[in-house]
């Protein structure tokens, strides 16, 4: 199995698989409201139909509410301890 390339620091590759292209596009639209994102790429998702959609999001340019969630979920502790959940 080939190891996927890791995106640059601050970016995340997002893969959405849905039964319809419309459902996949709606998920991508929600992500674009929270993060700067590249143009989506879509592909067929198997023999039974469906759509696989891929896009890259820039987590360094997050809008609300993603910004507050990202800031509150940052892990700054020691590697031997689990992160504490902050609500």
Coordinates of N, CA and C in Angstrom, one line a residue:
X1 N 0.8 -1.2 0.0 CA 0.0 0.0 0.0 C 0.9 1.2 0.0
X2 N 0.6 2.2 -0.8 CA 1.3 3.4 -1.0 C 1.0 4.4 0.2
X3 N 2.0 5.0 0.8 CA 1.8 6.0 1.8 C 1.4 7.3 1.2
X4 N 0.3 7.9 1.7 CA -0.2 9.2 1.1 C 0.8 10.3 1.5
X5 N 0.9 11.3 0.6 CA 1.7 12.5 1.0 C 1.0 13.2 2.1
X6 N 1.8 13.7 3.0 CA 1.3 14.6 4.1 C 1.2 16.0 3.6
X7 N 0.1 16.7 3.8 CA 0.0 18.1 3.4 C 0.9 19.0 4.2
X8 N 1.2 20.1 3.7 CA 2.0 21.1 4.4 C 1.4 21.5 5.7
X9 N 2.3 21.9 6.7 CA 1.9 22.3 8.0 C 0.7 23.4 7.9
X10 N -0.3 23.1 8.6 CA -1.5 24.1 8.6 C -2.5 23.7 7.6
X11 N -2.3 22.7 6.8 CA -3.3 22.3 5.8 C -3.8 20.8 6.1
X12 N -5.0 20.5 5.7 CA -5.6 19.2 5.9 C -6.2 18.8 4.6
X13 N -6.0 17.5 4.2 CA -6.7 16.9 3.0 C -8.0 16.3 3.5
X14 N -9.1 16.7 2.9 CA -10.4 16.2 3.3 C -11.0 15.4 2.2
X15 N -11.4 14.2 2.5 CA -12.0 13.2 1.6 C -13.5 12.9 2.0
X16 N -14.4 13.2 1.2 CA -15.8 13.0 1.5 C -16.4 12.0 0.5
X17 N -17.0 10.9 1.0 CA -17.7 10.0 0.2 C -19.2 10.0 0.5
X18 N -20.0 10.2 -0.5 CA -21.4 10.3 -0.3 C -22.2 9.6 -1.4
X19 N -23.4 9.3 -1.1 CA -24.3 8.6 -2.0 C -24.6 9.4 -3.3
X20 N -24.6 10.8 -3.1 CA -24.9 11.6 -4.3 C -23.9 12.8 -4.4
X21 N -23.7 13.3 -5.6 CA -22.8 14.5 -5.7 C -23.3 15.7 -4.9
X22 N -24.6 15.8 -4.8 CA -25.2 17.0 -4.1 C -24.8 16.9 -2.6
X23 N -24.9 15.7 -2.0 CA -24.6 15.6 -0.6 C -23.1 15.9 -0.4
X24 N -22.2 15.4 -1.2 CA -20.8 15.7 -1.1 C -20.5 17.2 -1.2
X25 N -21.2 17.8 -2.2 CA -21.0 19.3 -2.3 C -21.5 20.1 -1.1
X26 N -22.5 19.6 -0.5 CA -23.1 20.3 0.7 C -22.1 20.3 1.8
X27 N -21.4 19.1 2.0 CA -20.4 19.0 3.0 C -19.2 19.9 2.7
X28 N -18.8 20.0 1.5 CA -17.7 20.8 1.1 C -18.0 22.3 1.3
X29 N -19.3 22.7 1.0 CA -19.7 24.0 1.3 C -19.6 24.4 2.7
X30 N -20.0 23.5 3.6 CA -19.9 23.8 5.1 C -18.4 24.0 5.4
X31 N -17.5 23.2 4.9 CA -16.1 23.3 5.2 C -15.6 24.7 4.7
X32 N -16.0 25.1 3.6 CA -15.6 26.4 3.0 C -16.0 27.6 3.8
X33 N -17.1 27.4 4.6 CA -17.6 28.5 5.5 C -16.7 28.6 6.7
X34 N -16.0 27.6 7.0 CA -15.1 27.6 8.2 C -13.6 27.7 7.8
X35 N -13.2 27.3 6.7 CA -11.8 27.3 6.3 C -11.6 27.8 4.8
X36 N -10.5 28.4 4.6 CA -10.1 28.7 3.2 C -9.8 27.3 2.6
X37 N -10.3 27.1 1.3 CA -10.1 25.7 0.7 C -9.8 25.8 -0.7
X38 N -9.2 24.8 -1.3 CA -9.0 24.7 -2.7 C -10.2 24.3 -3.4
X39 N -10.2 24.3 -4.7 CA -11.4 23.9 -5.5 C -11.5 22.4 -5.3
X40 N -12.7 21.9 -5.1 CA -12.9 20.5 -4.9 C -12.7 19.7 -6.2
X41 N -12.3 18.4 -6.0 CA -12.2 17.5 -7.1 C -13.1 16.3 -6.8
X42 N -13.9 15.9 -7.7 CA -14.8 14.8 -7.5 C -14.6 13.6 -8.4
X43 N -14.9 12.4 -7.9 CA -14.6 11.2 -8.6 C -15.8 10.2 -8.3
X44 N -16.0 9.3 -9.2 CA -17.0 8.2 -8.9 C -16.5 7.4 -7.6
X45 N -17.5 7.0 -6.8 CA -17.1 6.3 -5.6 C -17.6 4.8 -5.6
X46 N -17.1 4.0 -6.5 CA -17.5 2.6 -6.5 C -18.5 2.3 -7.6
X47 N -18.8 1.0 -7.6 CA -19.7 0.4 -8.6 C -21.2 0.8 -8.4
X48 N -21.5 1.1 -7.1 CA -22.9 1.3 -6.8 C -23.3 2.8 -6.9
X49 N -22.5 3.6 -7.5 CA -22.7 5.0 -7.6 C -22.1 5.7 -6.5
X50 N -22.5 6.9 -6.2 CA -21.9 7.7 -5.2 C -20.7 8.6 -5.7
X51 N -20.3 9.5 -4.9 CA -19.3 10.4 -5.3 C -18.2 10.5 -4.2
X52 N -17.0 10.6 -4.6 CA -15.9 10.9 -3.7 C -15.4 12.3 -4.0
X53 N -15.3 13.1 -3.0 CA -14.9 14.5 -3.2 C -13.7 14.8 -2.4
X54 N -12.7 15.5 -2.9 CA -11.5 15.8 -2.2 C -11.2 17.3 -2.3
X55 N -10.7 17.8 -1.2 CA -10.3 19.2 -1.2 C -9.3 19.4 -0.1
X56 N -8.5 20.5 -0.1 CA -7.5 20.8 0.8 C -8.0 22.1 1.6
X57 N -8.0 22.0 2.9 CA -8.4 23.2 3.7 C -7.2 23.8 4.4
X58 N -7.2 25.1 4.6 CA -6.1 25.8 5.2 C -6.5 26.1 6.6
X59 N -6.1 25.4 7.6 CA -6.5 25.5 9.0 C -5.9 26.8 9.6
X60 N -4.9 27.4 9.0 CA -4.4 28.6 9.5 C -5.2 29.8 9.2
X61 N -6.2 29.7 8.3 CA -7.1 30.8 7.9 C -8.5 30.3 8.2
X62 N -8.7 29.9 9.4 CA -10.0 29.4 9.8 C -11.0 30.6 10.2
X63 N -12.2 30.5 9.8 CA -13.2 31.4 10.2 C -14.0 30.9 11.4
X64 N -14.8 31.7 12.1 CA -15.6 31.2 13.2 C -16.6 30.3 12.6
X65 N -17.1 29.2 13.2 CA -16.7 28.7 14.5 C -15.5 27.8 14.6
X66 N -14.9 27.5 13.4 CA -13.7 26.6 13.4 C -12.6 27.2 14.2
X67 N -12.3 28.5 14.1 CA -11.2 29.2 14.8 C -11.2 28.9 16.3
X68 N -12.4 29.1 16.9 CA -12.5 28.9 18.4 C -12.3 27.5 18.7
X69 N -12.8 26.6 17.9 CA -12.6 25.1 18.2 C -11.2 24.7 18.0
X70 N -10.5 25.2 17.0 CA -9.1 24.9 16.8 C -8.2 25.4 17.9
X71 N -8.5 26.6 18.4 CA -7.7 27.2 19.4 C -7.9 26.5 20.8
X72 N -9.1 26.1 21.0 CA -9.4 25.4 22.3 C -8.9 23.9 22.3
X73 N -8.7 23.4 21.1 CA -8.3 22.0 21.1 C -6.8 21.8 20.8
X74 N -6.0 22.8 20.9 CA -4.6 22.7 20.7 C -4.0 21.9 21.8
X75 N -3.1 21.0 21.5 CA -2.4 20.2 22.5 C -1.0 20.8 22.8
X76 N -0.8 21.2 24.0 CA 0.5 21.8 24.4 C 1.1 21.0 25.5
X77 N 0.6 19.9 25.9 CA 1.1 19.1 27.0 C 2.3 18.2 26.6
X78 N 2.5 17.2 27.5 CA 3.6 16.3 27.3 C 3.1 15.1 26.4
X79 N 4.0 14.5 25.7 CA 3.6 13.4 24.8 C 3.2 12.2 25.5
X80 N 3.5 12.0 26.8 CA 3.1 10.8 27.5 C 1.8 10.9 28.2
X81 N 1.1 12.1 28.1 CA -0.2 12.3 28.7 C -1.2 12.6 27.6
X82 N -2.5 12.2 27.9 CA -3.5 12.5 26.9 C -3.9 13.9 27.0
X83 N -4.4 14.5 25.9 CA -4.8 15.9 25.9 C -6.1 16.0 26.8
X84 N -6.2 17.1 27.5 CA -7.4 17.3 28.3 C -8.5 18.0 27.4
X85 N -9.7 17.6 27.6 CA -10.8 18.2 26.8 C -11.2 19.5 27.4
X86 N -11.3 20.5 26.6 CA -11.7 21.9 27.1 C -13.0 22.2 26.4
X87 N -14.0 22.4 27.2 CA -15.3 22.8 26.7 C -15.6 24.3 26.9

